[in-house]
Structure formats: C-alpha cells, structure tokens
C-alpha positions as MATLAB code, in Angstrom:
seq = 'MLESNKYVRCVLIDFSKAFDTVDHAILARKLFCLKTPVFIIQWIMSFLTNRSQATKLGFHLSSTLPINRSIVQGSGIGPTLFSMFACDLKPLNDFNYLIKYADDSTLLCHQKSTTTVEEEIAYVMNWALENKMTVNLLKTKYRSGPVTAQNDQRWPS';
ca = [
      80.979  119.518  101.150;
      81.942  122.818   99.770;
      78.523  123.356   98.432;
      76.930  123.596  101.762;
      79.991  124.911  103.944;
      82.355  127.857  103.725;
      85.259  125.530  104.330;
      86.318  121.816  104.679;
      89.502  120.872  106.634;
      91.459  117.979  104.964;
      94.020  116.051  106.701;
      96.315  113.720  104.650;
      97.224  110.949  106.851;
     100.508  108.927  106.657;
     100.851  105.736  108.406;
     104.505  104.929  108.799;
     105.521  101.690  107.044;
     101.719  100.692  106.937;
     102.264   97.367  104.985;
     105.292   96.434  107.009;
     103.701   96.828  110.434;
     100.639   94.908  110.156;
     100.175   92.568  113.208;
      99.248   89.218  111.989;
      97.130   88.315  115.028;
      95.147   91.541  114.805;
      94.506   90.982  111.029;
      93.252   87.531  111.729;
      90.915   88.845  114.460;
      89.518   91.481  112.170;
      89.155   88.907  109.307;
      87.045   86.806  111.651;
      84.948   89.718  112.739;
      84.257   90.337  109.095;
      82.839   86.932  109.068;
      85.521   85.621  106.586;
      85.371   81.831  106.161;
      87.876   80.185  108.511;
      89.582   78.320  105.794;
      90.251   81.590  103.999;
      91.705   83.158  107.106;
      93.920   79.963  107.490;
      95.009   80.239  103.856;
      95.894   83.930  104.380;
      97.833   83.421  107.541;
      99.683   80.390  105.847;
     100.679   82.856  103.113;
     101.873   85.494  105.627;
     103.654   83.310  108.315;
     106.975   81.415  108.226;
     108.602   83.886  105.945;
     112.186   85.192  106.336;
     114.291   87.989  104.852;
     117.920   88.713  104.463;
     119.647   91.998  103.166;
     122.269   91.939  100.472;
     124.619   94.906  100.058;
     127.246   94.265   97.430;
     128.636   90.971   97.968;
     127.711   90.634  101.555;
     124.566   88.938  102.706;
     123.203   89.333  106.185;
     121.913   86.388  108.195;
     118.058   85.305  107.609;
     115.727   86.682  110.090;
     112.031   85.616  110.452;
     109.269   88.082  109.471;
     106.549   88.086  112.140;
     104.635   91.263  111.001;
     103.681   92.638  107.604;
     101.649   91.860  104.507;
     103.381   91.355  101.353;
     103.151   94.848   99.699;
     103.957   93.604   96.096;
     101.432   90.706   96.251;
      98.046   90.973   94.571;
      96.288   90.375   97.885;
      98.460   92.919   99.904;
      96.176   96.019   99.383;
      93.130   94.273  100.005;
      94.312   92.762  103.127;
      95.462   96.226  104.462;
      92.036   97.670  103.445;
      90.526   94.810  105.359;
      92.889   95.742  108.388;
      91.701   99.197  108.356;
      87.967   98.694  107.727;
      87.257   99.625  111.397;
      88.910  102.918  111.149;
      85.951  105.477  110.684;
      85.426  109.064  111.399;
      83.751  109.985  114.821;
      81.173  112.107  113.121;
      79.093  110.352  110.429;
      79.116  113.651  108.499;
      82.950  113.739  108.234;
      84.738  111.486  105.673;
      87.707  109.216  105.955;
      88.681  108.241  102.435;
      91.055  105.284  102.438;
      92.958  103.839   99.470;
      95.164  100.927  100.699;
      97.458  102.743  102.981;
      96.681  106.232  102.050;
      93.891  108.094  104.203;
      92.366  111.407  103.817;
      90.133  112.917  106.636;
      87.609  115.666  105.533;
      85.901  117.715  108.243;
      83.555  120.295  107.312;
      82.522  123.553  108.917;
      79.257  122.579  110.452;
      80.847  119.260  112.060;
      80.066  118.933  115.687;
      83.530  117.045  115.886;
      86.613  119.058  115.559;
      89.436  117.985  113.213;
      91.592  117.759  116.370;
      89.202  115.134  117.959;
      89.229  113.298  114.749;
      92.981  113.113  114.498;
      93.081  112.075  118.274;
      90.717  109.205  117.420;
      92.863  108.158  114.452;
      95.931  108.272  116.496;
      94.296  106.003  119.261;
      93.077  103.669  116.509;
      96.790  103.461  115.251;
      98.035  102.738  118.814;
      95.471  100.119  119.449;
      96.333   98.492  116.063;
     100.230   98.754  116.547;
     100.559  101.198  113.754;
     102.319  104.663  113.804;
     101.047  107.826  112.224;
     104.004  109.803  110.813;
     103.355  113.382  111.701;
     106.174  114.766  109.650;
     104.318  113.349  106.436;
     100.827  113.936  107.617;
      99.537  117.264  105.945;
      96.766  119.561  107.118;
      94.777  121.834  104.791;
      91.799  124.206  105.460;
      90.039  126.067  102.641;
      91.315  126.119   99.028;
      94.602  124.340   98.433;
      97.538  127.005   98.338;
     100.985  127.093   99.312;
     100.049  129.261  102.254;
      97.605  126.796  103.926;
      99.540  123.477  103.060;
     101.171  122.665  106.335;
     102.312  119.745  108.603;
     100.314  118.395  111.281;
     101.451  120.014  114.617;
     103.515  117.501  116.701;
];
C-alpha cells in the first residue's frame, strides 16, 4: 500500500473478551451459511453447550453456573471457530484490508480510499453490535504514517 500511497492509516482493533462472548446461536447460523455439514455443526454445538464453570479462591469454591456463550479458547478448535464466526467481517472498501488472526484484527485504509477510516470503524462497530461483541476502544489503537511514539494513539471515544 505504501508503494502507491503517501500514507496508510492503521487501526488495531481489540474485541473485549472475544472468545468468551461468542453467541452459540449466531455461530451456528454462520456455520450453516458457510455450508458446513449439519452433523459437523451438531458436533460443534454439542462440544460448546452443557458446560459449566465455578471459581476457586483459596479454599472457597463458588457455586457452579452454566456457560451459555463462548468458545473454548484453550481448545484446538477455538481459534478456528472464532475465525469462522468473524468471516463475514470485511472492509467496506475492497481496496482496504482487514487482517484477522483469531481475535486480533488490523484495519488498513490507504490514502486513495473512497471510504474513510471513520466509516470503516463505524462499520466494524455495527458488525460487533449485530454479533453481540464489544470493541474495546481503550485498547483499540490508531496509527497514520510511519509508526512512531507521536502517532500511536488510542481510538477517540
């Protein structure tokens, strides 16, 4: 991008508790839209549902509560499921890039883009809302031009 543009704007997007907030119904719908075989979707949903958790602090153990959202982050399939969950998150402008690695996303908007970085972020925020996710604006970073301490800043709230 920098070979044909004077600058590129970069937004490092942080989704709050991304793996912990994946809605199972939304994930199942997306897997179905991706033409995943029904028996695979059933197997995945069986793996994700009927789970519970408790918290232990010292010798005290809390009561067990059901887990009705989330994908198992430490599992081998967790990052793949999150990638499939986020597969429909794309930039508005085909010449901009949204690079995703599991729950980390980087938005690149070049100088000649007809879509502003603000419009792209608004689209990401709307996607997050529709998918019951939250963008953590305190951890989301914005950079324009070469990376220096002067242009590394938080996204404005």
